[in-house]
Amino acid sequence: MEYLSTRDKTLRRSAAQAITMGLSRDGGLFTPVSFPSLSALEVETLRGMSYPHRAAYIMGKFLEQFRPEELEEFARRAYGPEKFDGPAAAPLRQIDHNTWCLELWHGPTSAFKDMALQMLPQLLSASLRLTGEKKTACILVATSGDTGKAAMEGFAGVEQTKILVFYPENGVSEIQKLQMVTQEGDNVGVCAVKGNFDDAQNGVKRIFSDESMRETLAQRGFFLSSANSINWGRILPQVVYYISAYCDLLNTKAIKLGQPVNFCVPTGNFGNILACYYAKRMGLPVGKLICASNCNDVLTDFIRTGVYDRNRPFHTTMSPSMDILISSNLERLLFDMSGGKDELVREYMDQLAQAGRYEISPGIKKRMQEVFYGGFCSEEETASTIAMMYRYGHLIDPHTAVAAKVLTDYRHETGDKTPAIFVSTASPYKFCDSVLSSIGEAPVENSVDRIGQMAGITGVAAPVRLAALKGKVPRFGDVTEKEGMEEKVLQFLK
Ligand SMILES: *Cc1c(COP(=O)(O)O)cnc(C)c1O
């Protein structure tokens, strides 16, 4: 399978090259030239497999360059018992007769980012071998909270790599910050940025496209790569859990093979829901893809009107991983929905860069609306959904609550009774403050002590690694203006 740039179809690379580079030189995102199909017979076979076997099988369809035994080994390491807290890496939990919750936070950092970031470093290492690259890969990450920690956890100690994470100074939760600044490993670094997530992400993109920076680093023996969801090696492992969830649902006998299922995904950078769309493109019987946003509702408006307009106030919410006004992976969707019109994608992305706004053609809009529904959830609704779900015995985090609420709204609005899965992207213990307040409890003063407090009140066990944050000493305290990010990279890669 070859990969092409969304901004220039003639630019083609192997999977190993695409994963090594992260972002294409022209600013485009690598996308497979076609989608391998997944037959009913294959789904039938996958039903009987464990998660690591499913992952190796599905990823193998996109990665012919990699040996099957190698992918099996990667999957076993990524999703095995040393990393995940149960035998099912991505368990389905039944909510009512027609609704399930796909829990993606049973990995080492308690956020769904682990699903991809336990795999990406292994894919990258193998890609460096396959391409004969001798320089050290420096992974630059802009994080809205969860990616940074999950990426450091995945890359710590991985040979021929270094990783530097930028996070918005006031845009992540205290637990998220503590997780990052206490990360161990000689090849990791963390720095706060005075600005929001988009500032951090734009800074990273700027550094990536800076020729002189590239030359300087090359002389020092480094090249830049990305662990953000712009990297194909991030998206591909995420395709797996949608197919896996479908298999698990089949195994409960709640659906028959071929019957469609709707997915509702709490969305920020559009990576997670894009992976669901790709599973659908492979032939998985997915009905509607429901895109759930918090009050940063730029995607809701886009799906409803066809106008993407980032010129609007930015809100800091209790679901910070979705506080995003520029969803990078939308570019991959536009490329696919336009039938591969790279010049059109380039035009939209230019307009977005210059005016912060673009309007898609009526044809693309129609195709998009056939597949996607967009909805958003206010802060009050997020809190009341957490409270309501808790009364029914489910402790969920604010991101998950946004998805649960938007799924309910979708069903009320459309009357669609298709079985549905909403995606749970973080452990409630990453956001104790908001969850405790939502269920009517006053959080104690110290953010780490809230973990024990919440476990005491709810009787739900806290993830072991989060509980272990108590008493840990920060290793990093760097802060930079957004204009100073280049300098931080140069210091880190001395
Ligand atoms: C990253 C993240 C999201 C958003 O996922 P995207 O792939 O960026 O759309 C949602 N919830 C949580 C908890 C996250 O960490």
Short mmCIF file of C-alpha atoms and ligand atoms in Angstrom, two decimals:
data_model
loop_
_atom_site.label_atom_id
_atom_site.label_comp_id
_atom_site.label_asym_id
_atom_site.label_seq_id
_atom_site.Cartn_x
_atom_site.Cartn_y
_atom_site.Cartn_z
CA MET A 1 0.00 0.00 0.00
CA GLU A 2 1.31 3.42 -0.95
CA TYR A 3 0.47 6.69 0.75
CA LEU A 4 -0.06 10.03 -0.92
CA SER A 5 -0.22 13.60 0.32
CA THR A 6 -3.68 15.19 0.61
CA ARG A 7 -2.18 18.29 -1.03
CA ASP A 8 -0.31 16.57 -3.86
CA LYS A 9 -1.43 13.20 -5.18
CA THR A 10 1.73 12.72 -7.20
CA LEU A 11 3.76 12.66 -4.00
CA ARG A 12 3.77 8.99 -3.00
CA ARG A 13 5.56 7.24 -0.18
CA SER A 14 5.73 3.78 1.36
CA ALA A 15 4.10 3.18 4.73
CA ALA A 16 7.50 3.22 6.43
CA GLN A 17 8.35 6.55 4.84
CA ALA A 18 4.96 8.05 5.70
CA ILE A 19 5.29 6.97 9.34
CA THR A 20 8.89 8.20 9.56
CA MET A 21 8.07 11.62 8.12
CA GLY A 22 4.79 12.18 9.99
CA LEU A 23 3.72 15.14 7.89
CA SER A 24 4.32 15.47 4.16
CA ARG A 25 6.81 18.17 3.08
CA ASP A 26 4.03 20.10 1.32
CA GLY A 27 2.07 20.35 4.57
CA GLY A 28 -0.38 17.64 3.49
CA LEU A 29 -1.30 14.50 5.43
CA PHE A 30 -0.40 11.02 4.25
CA THR A 31 -3.42 8.98 3.23
CA PRO A 32 -3.60 5.45 1.79
CA VAL A 33 -4.10 5.41 -1.98
CA SER A 34 -7.01 3.02 -1.49
CA PHE A 35 -8.80 1.16 1.29
CA PRO A 36 -8.37 -2.60 1.58
CA SER A 37 -11.72 -4.30 1.96
CA LEU A 38 -12.85 -6.24 4.97
CA SER A 39 -15.14 -9.10 3.99
CA ALA A 40 -17.91 -10.62 6.09
CA LEU A 41 -15.84 -13.79 6.22
CA GLU A 42 -12.91 -11.87 7.67
CA VAL A 43 -15.11 -10.26 10.32
CA GLU A 44 -16.31 -13.75 11.15
CA THR A 45 -12.68 -14.85 11.61
CA LEU A 46 -11.76 -11.79 13.66
CA ARG A 47 -14.63 -12.51 16.07
CA GLY A 48 -12.75 -15.41 17.55
CA MET A 49 -9.46 -13.54 18.02
CA SER A 50 -7.98 -11.62 20.93
CA TYR A 51 -7.42 -7.87 20.58
CA PRO A 52 -3.68 -8.14 19.74
CA HIS A 53 -4.39 -10.67 16.97
CA ARG A 54 -7.16 -8.50 15.56
CA ALA A 55 -4.79 -5.52 15.59
CA ALA A 56 -1.99 -7.36 13.79
CA TYR A 57 -4.40 -8.71 11.18
CA ILE A 58 -6.10 -5.41 10.40
CA MET A 59 -2.94 -3.33 10.38
CA GLY A 60 -1.27 -5.88 8.15
CA LYS A 61 -3.73 -4.99 5.40
CA PHE A 62 -2.19 -1.52 5.24
CA LEU A 63 1.40 -2.45 6.01
CA GLU A 64 2.59 -5.13 3.57
CA GLN A 65 6.17 -3.95 4.12
CA PHE A 66 6.09 -5.26 7.68
CA ARG A 67 6.30 -8.96 8.37
CA PRO A 68 3.13 -10.48 9.93
CA GLU A 69 5.11 -12.02 12.83
CA GLU A 70 6.60 -8.61 13.49
CA LEU A 71 3.15 -7.00 13.69
CA GLU A 72 1.95 -9.80 15.99
CA GLU A 73 4.91 -9.09 18.27
CA PHE A 74 4.22 -5.32 18.27
CA ALA A 75 0.56 -5.89 19.10
CA ARG A 76 1.37 -8.29 21.91
CA ARG A 77 3.76 -5.76 23.44
CA ALA A 78 1.40 -2.82 22.94
CA TYR A 79 -1.83 -4.36 24.24
CA GLY A 80 -0.57 -7.08 26.56
CA PRO A 81 -1.04 -7.37 30.33
CA GLU A 82 2.10 -5.31 31.18
CA LYS A 83 0.41 -2.31 29.57
CA PHE A 84 -3.33 -2.82 29.77
CA ASP A 85 -5.29 -3.51 32.93
CA GLY A 86 -7.46 -6.32 31.56
CA PRO A 87 -7.54 -9.02 28.88
CA ALA A 88 -9.76 -6.92 26.61
CA ALA A 89 -7.74 -3.86 25.61
CA ALA A 90 -10.89 -2.08 24.43
CA PRO A 91 -13.88 -3.55 26.30
CA LEU A 92 -17.51 -2.84 25.44
CA ARG A 93 -19.82 -2.05 28.33
CA GLN A 94 -23.55 -2.36 27.86
CA ILE A 95 -25.57 0.71 28.85
CA ASP A 96 -29.11 -0.28 27.79
CA HIS A 97 -30.73 -2.73 25.35
CA ASN A 98 -29.56 -0.68 22.38
CA THR A 99 -26.54 1.26 23.60
CA TRP A 100 -22.95 0.34 24.43
CA CYS A 101 -19.92 2.23 25.59
CA LEU A 102 -16.50 1.42 24.09
CA GLU A 103 -13.90 1.98 26.81
CA LEU A 104 -10.57 3.02 25.32
CA TRP A 105 -8.74 4.06 28.46
CA HIS A 106 -7.46 0.84 29.98
CA GLY A 107 -3.86 1.54 28.90
CA PRO A 108 -0.92 2.93 30.92
CA THR A 109 -1.98 6.63 30.89
CA SER A 110 -5.74 6.08 31.24
CA ALA A 111 -6.64 7.88 28.00
CA PHE A 112 -7.56 6.53 24.59
CA LYS A 113 -4.34 7.93 23.13
CA ASP A 114 -2.60 4.81 24.49
CA MET A 115 -4.42 2.69 21.92
CA ALA A 116 -2.31 4.30 19.20
CA LEU A 117 0.73 5.49 21.12
CA GLN A 118 1.64 2.09 22.49
CA MET A 119 1.86 1.00 18.86
CA LEU A 120 3.34 4.00 17.04
CA PRO A 121 6.87 3.87 18.58
CA GLN A 122 7.21 0.25 17.47
CA LEU A 123 5.99 1.09 13.97
CA LEU A 124 8.40 4.01 13.86
CA SER A 125 11.39 1.95 15.03
CA ALA A 126 10.66 -0.66 12.37
CA SER A 127 10.17 2.08 9.78
CA LEU A 128 13.60 3.55 10.58
CA ARG A 129 15.09 0.13 9.92
CA LEU A 130 13.11 -0.36 6.71
CA THR A 131 14.08 3.02 5.29
CA GLY A 132 17.72 2.76 6.42
CA GLU A 133 17.42 6.06 8.30
CA LYS A 134 20.46 6.61 10.54
CA LYS A 135 19.53 9.93 12.13
CA THR A 136 17.66 10.08 15.44
CA ALA A 137 13.96 10.84 15.17
CA CYS A 138 12.88 13.74 17.35
CA ILE A 139 9.17 13.52 18.03
CA LEU A 140 7.60 16.95 18.52
CA VAL A 141 4.19 16.86 20.13
CA ALA A 142 1.61 19.55 20.71
CA THR A 143 -0.84 18.24 23.26
CA SER A 144 -4.24 19.26 24.56
CA GLY A 145 -3.48 17.06 27.57
CA ASP A 146 -3.59 13.35 26.89
CA THR A 147 -1.36 12.90 23.84
CA GLY A 148 1.72 14.31 25.55
CA LYS A 149 1.77 11.81 28.37
CA ALA A 150 0.74 8.87 26.21
CA ALA A 151 3.44 9.71 23.65
CA MET A 152 6.16 10.04 26.30
CA GLU A 153 5.07 6.77 27.87
CA GLY A 154 5.23 5.09 24.46
CA PHE A 155 8.57 6.58 23.40
CA ALA A 156 10.47 6.61 26.70
CA GLY A 157 13.62 4.56 26.27
CA VAL A 158 12.94 3.73 22.60
CA GLU A 159 16.27 3.74 20.74
CA GLN A 160 17.02 6.27 18.04
CA THR A 161 14.21 8.54 19.26
CA LYS A 162 13.82 11.63 21.43
CA ILE A 163 10.54 13.28 22.34
CA LEU A 164 9.68 16.88 23.26
CA VAL A 165 6.14 17.76 24.34
CA PHE A 166 4.53 21.23 24.31
CA TYR A 167 1.32 21.78 26.27
CA PRO A 168 -0.82 24.90 26.78
CA GLU A 169 0.16 26.31 30.18
CA ASN A 170 -3.40 26.70 31.46
CA GLY A 171 -5.17 24.29 29.15
CA VAL A 172 -4.65 20.90 30.79
CA SER A 173 -5.90 19.39 34.05
CA GLU A 174 -3.62 19.18 37.08
CA ILE A 175 -3.50 15.42 36.88
CA GLN A 176 -2.57 15.60 33.19
CA LYS A 177 0.16 18.11 33.95
CA LEU A 178 1.52 16.03 36.82
CA GLN A 179 1.50 12.91 34.63
CA MET A 180 3.67 14.73 32.11
CA VAL A 181 6.13 16.58 34.33
CA THR A 182 6.92 13.42 36.29
CA GLN A 183 7.64 11.29 33.20
CA GLU A 184 10.80 9.23 33.46
CA GLY A 185 13.32 8.46 30.70
CA ASP A 186 16.48 10.09 29.33
CA ASN A 187 15.07 10.86 25.90
CA VAL A 188 12.00 12.87 26.99
CA GLY A 189 11.33 16.60 27.53
CA VAL A 190 8.26 18.72 28.39
CA CYS A 191 7.61 22.45 28.04
CA ALA A 192 4.55 24.61 28.78
CA VAL A 193 3.49 27.20 26.17
CA LYS A 194 1.88 30.53 27.04
CA GLY A 195 -1.16 30.12 24.82
CA ASN A 196 -3.87 27.58 23.99
CA PHE A 197 -3.67 24.24 22.20
CA ASP A 198 -3.96 25.80 18.75
CA ASP A 199 -0.96 28.03 19.53
CA ALA A 200 1.07 24.99 20.54
CA GLN A 201 -0.06 23.03 17.48
CA ASN A 202 0.64 25.93 15.12
CA GLY A 203 4.11 26.30 16.67
CA VAL A 204 4.87 22.65 16.00
CA LYS A 205 3.59 22.92 12.42
CA ARG A 206 5.74 26.05 11.92
CA ILE A 207 8.85 24.22 13.12
CA PHE A 208 8.09 21.29 10.82
CA SER A 209 7.95 23.50 7.74
CA ASP A 210 11.08 25.50 8.62
CA GLU A 211 13.82 24.57 6.13
CA SER A 212 16.71 26.13 8.03
CA MET A 213 15.64 24.35 11.20
CA ARG A 214 15.64 21.09 9.27
CA GLU A 215 19.20 21.69 8.07
CA THR A 216 20.51 22.68 11.48
CA LEU A 217 19.03 19.59 13.06
CA ALA A 218 20.25 17.33 10.27
CA GLN A 219 23.79 18.55 10.92
CA ARG A 220 23.32 17.56 14.53
CA GLY A 221 22.09 14.12 13.50
CA PHE A 222 18.35 14.60 14.04
CA PHE A 223 15.21 14.80 11.98
CA LEU A 224 11.74 15.78 13.13
CA SER A 225 8.78 13.47 13.22
CA SER A 226 5.33 13.60 14.71
CA ALA A 227 3.25 11.57 17.14
CA ASN A 228 0.18 13.75 16.66
CA SER A 229 -2.74 12.25 14.84
CA ILE A 230 -1.44 13.78 11.62
CA ASN A 231 0.90 10.73 11.58
CA TRP A 232 -0.58 7.75 9.76
CA GLY A 233 0.94 5.50 12.42
CA ARG A 234 -1.47 7.11 14.89
CA ILE A 235 -4.63 6.72 12.81
CA LEU A 236 -4.14 3.12 11.73
CA PRO A 237 -4.11 1.50 15.21
CA GLN A 238 -7.35 3.40 15.90
CA VAL A 239 -9.13 1.75 12.98
CA VAL A 240 -8.67 -1.53 14.84
CA TYR A 241 -10.91 -0.86 17.83
CA TYR A 242 -13.95 0.02 15.73
CA ILE A 243 -13.71 -3.32 13.96
CA SER A 244 -12.97 -5.00 17.27
CA ALA A 245 -16.03 -3.41 18.90
CA TYR A 246 -18.21 -4.65 16.07
CA CYS A 247 -16.85 -8.17 16.60
CA ASP A 248 -17.49 -7.95 20.33
CA LEU A 249 -21.04 -6.80 19.72
CA LEU A 250 -21.56 -9.73 17.35
CA ASN A 251 -20.25 -12.02 20.08
CA THR A 252 -22.90 -10.77 22.53
CA LYS A 253 -25.50 -11.76 19.89
CA ALA A 254 -27.05 -8.29 20.13
CA ILE A 255 -26.60 -7.85 16.36
CA LYS A 256 -26.27 -10.07 13.31
CA LEU A 257 -23.34 -9.97 10.92
CA GLY A 258 -23.91 -7.20 8.41
CA GLN A 259 -26.30 -5.22 10.60
CA PRO A 260 -25.26 -1.55 10.87
CA VAL A 261 -24.10 0.07 14.10
CA ASN A 262 -23.83 3.81 14.76
CA PHE A 263 -20.81 5.26 16.53
CA CYS A 264 -20.75 8.49 18.51
CA VAL A 265 -17.24 9.88 19.04
CA PRO A 266 -16.15 12.77 21.28
CA THR A 267 -14.08 14.76 18.83
CA GLY A 268 -11.23 17.26 18.91
CA ASN A 269 -8.64 16.90 16.19
CA PHE A 270 -10.92 14.55 14.20
CA GLY A 271 -8.45 11.65 14.39
CA ASN A 272 -10.57 9.21 16.32
CA ILE A 273 -13.75 9.64 14.29
CA LEU A 274 -11.72 9.58 11.07
CA ALA A 275 -10.46 6.12 12.03
CA CYS A 276 -14.10 5.06 12.37
CA TYR A 277 -14.82 6.47 8.93
CA TYR A 278 -11.88 4.50 7.52
CA ALA A 279 -13.26 1.32 9.11
CA LYS A 280 -16.53 2.08 7.33
CA ARG A 281 -14.64 2.63 4.06
CA MET A 282 -13.13 -0.84 4.48
CA GLY A 283 -16.65 -2.22 4.60
CA LEU A 284 -17.43 -2.42 8.32
CA PRO A 285 -21.23 -2.03 8.65
CA VAL A 286 -21.18 1.41 10.26
CA GLY A 287 -24.37 3.46 9.92
CA LYS A 288 -24.11 7.05 11.05
CA LEU A 289 -20.95 8.60 12.46
CA ILE A 290 -21.99 11.03 15.15
CA CYS A 291 -19.42 13.74 15.79
CA ALA A 292 -19.74 15.08 19.34
CA SER A 293 -18.17 18.39 20.36
CA ASN A 294 -18.17 20.45 23.53
CA CYS A 295 -19.07 24.15 23.32
CA ASN A 296 -16.15 24.62 20.93
CA ASP A 297 -18.68 23.62 18.29
CA VAL A 298 -16.85 24.46 15.08
CA LEU A 299 -17.37 20.90 13.76
CA THR A 300 -21.09 20.88 14.55
CA ASP A 301 -21.56 24.02 12.47
CA PHE A 302 -19.34 22.62 9.73
CA ILE A 303 -21.28 19.38 9.39
CA ARG A 304 -24.61 21.22 9.43
CA THR A 305 -23.73 24.10 7.09
CA GLY A 306 -20.65 23.12 5.10
CA VAL A 307 -18.86 26.23 6.38
CA TYR A 308 -15.76 25.75 8.50
CA ASP A 309 -15.17 28.94 10.45
CA ARG A 310 -12.62 29.09 13.22
CA ASN A 311 -13.27 32.81 13.82
CA ARG A 312 -15.13 32.39 17.08
CA PRO A 313 -14.37 32.57 20.78
CA PHE A 314 -12.23 29.79 22.21
CA HIS A 315 -13.70 28.17 25.33
CA THR A 316 -11.78 26.37 28.04
CA THR A 317 -14.03 23.51 29.12
CA MET A 318 -14.07 20.51 31.43
CA SER A 319 -13.31 18.34 28.38
CA PRO A 320 -9.99 20.02 27.48
CA SER A 321 -8.86 17.41 24.96
CA MET A 322 -11.64 18.70 22.73
CA ASP A 323 -10.89 22.41 23.15
CA ILE A 324 -9.77 22.76 19.56
CA LEU A 325 -10.79 25.10 16.76
CA ILE A 326 -8.64 23.63 13.99
CA SER A 327 -9.23 19.92 13.54
CA SER A 328 -6.25 18.79 11.48
CA ASN A 329 -7.59 15.44 10.36
CA LEU A 330 -10.59 16.96 8.66
CA GLU A 331 -8.20 17.45 5.78
CA ARG A 332 -8.05 13.69 5.23
CA LEU A 333 -11.85 13.50 5.20
CA LEU A 334 -12.13 16.34 2.68
CA PHE A 335 -9.62 14.59 0.46
CA ASP A 336 -11.61 11.39 0.51
CA MET A 337 -15.04 13.03 0.23
CA SER A 338 -13.94 15.12 -2.73
CA GLY A 339 -12.86 11.97 -4.55
CA GLY A 340 -9.18 12.77 -4.11
CA LYS A 341 -9.15 16.37 -5.39
CA ASP A 342 -5.80 17.53 -4.00
CA GLU A 343 -6.02 20.99 -5.59
CA LEU A 344 -9.37 21.57 -3.87
CA VAL A 345 -8.00 20.45 -0.49
CA ARG A 346 -5.07 22.81 -0.98
CA GLU A 347 -7.44 25.66 -1.72
CA TYR A 348 -9.56 25.01 1.40
CA MET A 349 -6.47 24.74 3.58
CA ASP A 350 -5.06 27.98 2.14
CA GLN A 351 -8.33 29.73 2.92
CA LEU A 352 -8.28 28.29 6.42
CA ALA A 353 -4.73 29.53 6.96
CA GLN A 354 -5.45 33.00 5.57
CA ALA A 355 -9.04 33.80 6.54
CA GLY A 356 -9.72 31.08 9.11
CA ARG A 357 -12.69 29.97 7.04
CA TYR A 358 -13.72 27.94 3.99
CA GLU A 359 -16.93 26.60 2.49
CA ILE A 360 -17.04 23.17 0.86
CA SER A 361 -18.86 22.48 -2.40
CA PRO A 362 -22.53 21.37 -2.27
CA GLY A 363 -21.53 17.92 -3.55
CA ILE A 364 -19.01 17.27 -0.78
CA LYS A 365 -21.41 18.67 1.80
CA LYS A 366 -24.15 16.31 0.71
CA ARG A 367 -21.86 13.29 0.82
CA MET A 368 -20.59 14.30 4.23
CA GLN A 369 -24.08 14.72 5.65
CA GLU A 370 -25.10 11.29 4.45
CA VAL A 371 -22.47 9.79 6.73
CA PHE A 372 -21.92 12.32 9.53
CA TYR A 373 -24.12 14.00 12.08
CA GLY A 374 -22.70 16.80 14.23
CA GLY A 375 -23.85 17.86 17.68
CA PHE A 376 -22.45 19.63 20.71
CA CYS A 377 -22.96 19.68 24.44
CA SER A 378 -22.76 22.64 26.85
CA GLU A 379 -20.87 22.57 30.14
CA GLU A 380 -24.10 22.29 32.14
CA GLU A 381 -25.30 19.40 29.98
CA THR A 382 -21.93 17.67 30.36
CA ALA A 383 -22.22 17.90 34.16
CA SER A 384 -25.84 16.73 34.23
CA THR A 385 -25.01 13.80 31.94
CA ILE A 386 -22.19 12.70 34.27
CA ALA A 387 -24.66 12.89 37.18
CA MET A 388 -27.38 11.01 35.32
CA MET A 389 -25.04 8.24 34.16
CA TYR A 390 -23.69 7.91 37.70
CA ARG A 391 -27.23 7.35 39.01
CA TYR A 392 -27.46 4.46 36.53
CA GLY A 393 -24.19 2.98 37.81
CA HIS A 394 -21.72 4.32 35.23
CA LEU A 395 -18.92 6.64 36.27
CA ILE A 396 -17.79 8.51 33.14
CA ASP A 397 -15.42 11.37 32.37
CA PRO A 398 -16.51 14.68 30.78
CA HIS A 399 -15.36 13.76 27.23
CA THR A 400 -17.38 10.56 27.36
CA ALA A 401 -20.34 12.50 28.74
CA VAL A 402 -20.28 14.81 25.73
CA ALA A 403 -20.59 11.75 23.47
CA ALA A 404 -23.37 10.19 25.56
CA LYS A 405 -25.38 13.41 25.47
CA VAL A 406 -24.95 14.05 21.76
CA LEU A 407 -26.00 10.46 21.02
CA THR A 408 -29.20 11.04 23.02
CA ASP A 409 -29.84 14.28 21.13
CA TYR A 410 -29.24 12.55 17.81
CA ARG A 411 -31.75 9.84 18.63
CA HIS A 412 -34.37 12.37 19.74
CA GLU A 413 -33.88 14.47 16.64
CA THR A 414 -33.88 11.67 14.09
CA GLY A 415 -35.73 8.78 15.71
CA ASP A 416 -32.91 6.48 14.52
CA LYS A 417 -33.09 3.23 16.52
CA THR A 418 -29.93 1.65 15.12
CA PRO A 419 -27.80 0.02 17.86
CA ALA A 420 -25.19 2.57 18.88
CA ILE A 421 -21.82 2.65 20.58
CA PHE A 422 -20.53 5.83 22.18
CA VAL A 423 -16.82 6.04 22.65
CA SER A 424 -15.30 6.58 26.10
CA THR A 425 -11.95 8.30 25.72
CA ALA A 426 -10.65 8.85 29.24
CA SER A 427 -10.87 7.36 32.69
CA PRO A 428 -13.05 9.49 34.99
CA TYR A 429 -10.04 9.55 37.32
CA LYS A 430 -8.17 11.86 34.96
CA PHE A 431 -10.79 14.52 35.62
CA CYS A 432 -11.72 14.04 39.26
CA ASP A 433 -12.42 17.70 39.82
CA SER A 434 -15.16 17.98 37.19
CA VAL A 435 -16.58 14.53 37.87
CA LEU A 436 -16.83 15.08 41.63
CA SER A 437 -18.50 18.48 41.17
CA SER A 438 -20.91 17.00 38.66
CA ILE A 439 -22.06 14.27 41.03
CA GLY A 440 -22.58 16.84 43.79
CA GLU A 441 -19.41 16.32 45.83
CA ALA A 442 -16.94 19.05 46.79
CA PRO A 443 -13.44 18.14 45.54
CA VAL A 444 -10.76 18.23 48.24
CA GLU A 445 -7.97 20.80 47.96
CA ASN A 446 -5.14 18.70 46.54
CA SER A 447 -5.71 17.41 43.01
CA VAL A 448 -3.98 14.07 43.59
CA ASP A 449 -5.94 13.46 46.80
CA ARG A 450 -9.14 13.72 44.77
CA ILE A 451 -8.35 10.35 43.23
CA GLY A 452 -8.64 8.63 46.60
CA GLN A 453 -11.62 10.81 47.48
CA MET A 454 -13.52 9.78 44.37
CA ALA A 455 -12.70 6.11 44.82
CA GLY A 456 -14.00 6.33 48.41
CA ILE A 457 -17.27 7.97 47.39
CA THR A 458 -18.05 5.93 44.28
CA GLY A 459 -16.54 2.55 45.14
CA VAL A 460 -15.02 2.45 41.62
CA ALA A 461 -11.33 1.46 41.72
CA ALA A 462 -8.89 4.09 40.45
CA PRO A 463 -6.28 3.14 37.82
CA VAL A 464 -3.15 2.05 39.69
CA ARG A 465 -0.78 4.40 37.85
CA LEU A 466 -2.93 7.46 38.53
CA ALA A 467 -3.14 6.63 42.21
CA ALA A 468 0.67 6.29 42.21
CA LEU A 469 1.07 9.98 41.22
CA LYS A 470 0.69 10.89 44.89
CA GLY A 471 4.00 12.19 46.20
CA LYS A 472 5.82 12.13 42.86
CA VAL A 473 8.27 14.99 42.30
CA PRO A 474 8.13 16.99 39.02
CA ARG A 475 11.21 16.65 36.81
CA PHE A 476 10.32 19.44 34.36
CA GLY A 477 9.22 23.07 34.82
CA ASP A 478 10.03 24.79 31.53
CA VAL A 479 7.70 27.49 30.14
CA THR A 480 7.97 29.40 26.85
CA GLU A 481 6.20 32.14 24.92
CA LYS A 482 4.69 30.67 21.75
CA GLU A 483 7.36 32.46 19.68
CA GLY A 484 10.08 30.73 21.71
CA MET A 485 9.26 27.15 20.77
CA GLU A 486 11.99 26.97 18.08
CA GLU A 487 14.62 27.88 20.67
CA LYS A 488 13.37 25.17 23.03
CA VAL A 489 13.73 22.58 20.30
CA LEU A 490 17.28 23.69 19.56
CA GLN A 491 18.18 23.51 23.27
CA PHE A 492 16.64 20.07 23.61
CA LEU A 493 18.56 18.76 20.59
CA LYS A 494 21.96 20.24 21.44
C1 LIG B 1 -7.60 13.34 22.24
C2 LIG B 1 -8.87 13.16 22.96
C3 LIG B 1 -10.11 13.36 22.33
C4 LIG B 1 -10.22 13.86 20.91
O1 LIG B 1 -9.79 12.93 19.97
P1 LIG B 1 -9.43 13.39 18.49
O2 LIG B 1 -8.84 12.20 17.85
O3 LIG B 1 -8.46 14.53 18.63
O4 LIG B 1 -10.70 13.84 17.86
C5 LIG B 1 -11.26 13.12 23.06
N1 LIG B 1 -11.20 12.71 24.34
C6 LIG B 1 -10.03 12.52 24.98
C7 LIG B 1 -10.04 12.11 26.41
C8 LIG B 1 -8.83 12.73 24.31
O5 LIG B 1 -7.67 12.53 24.95
#
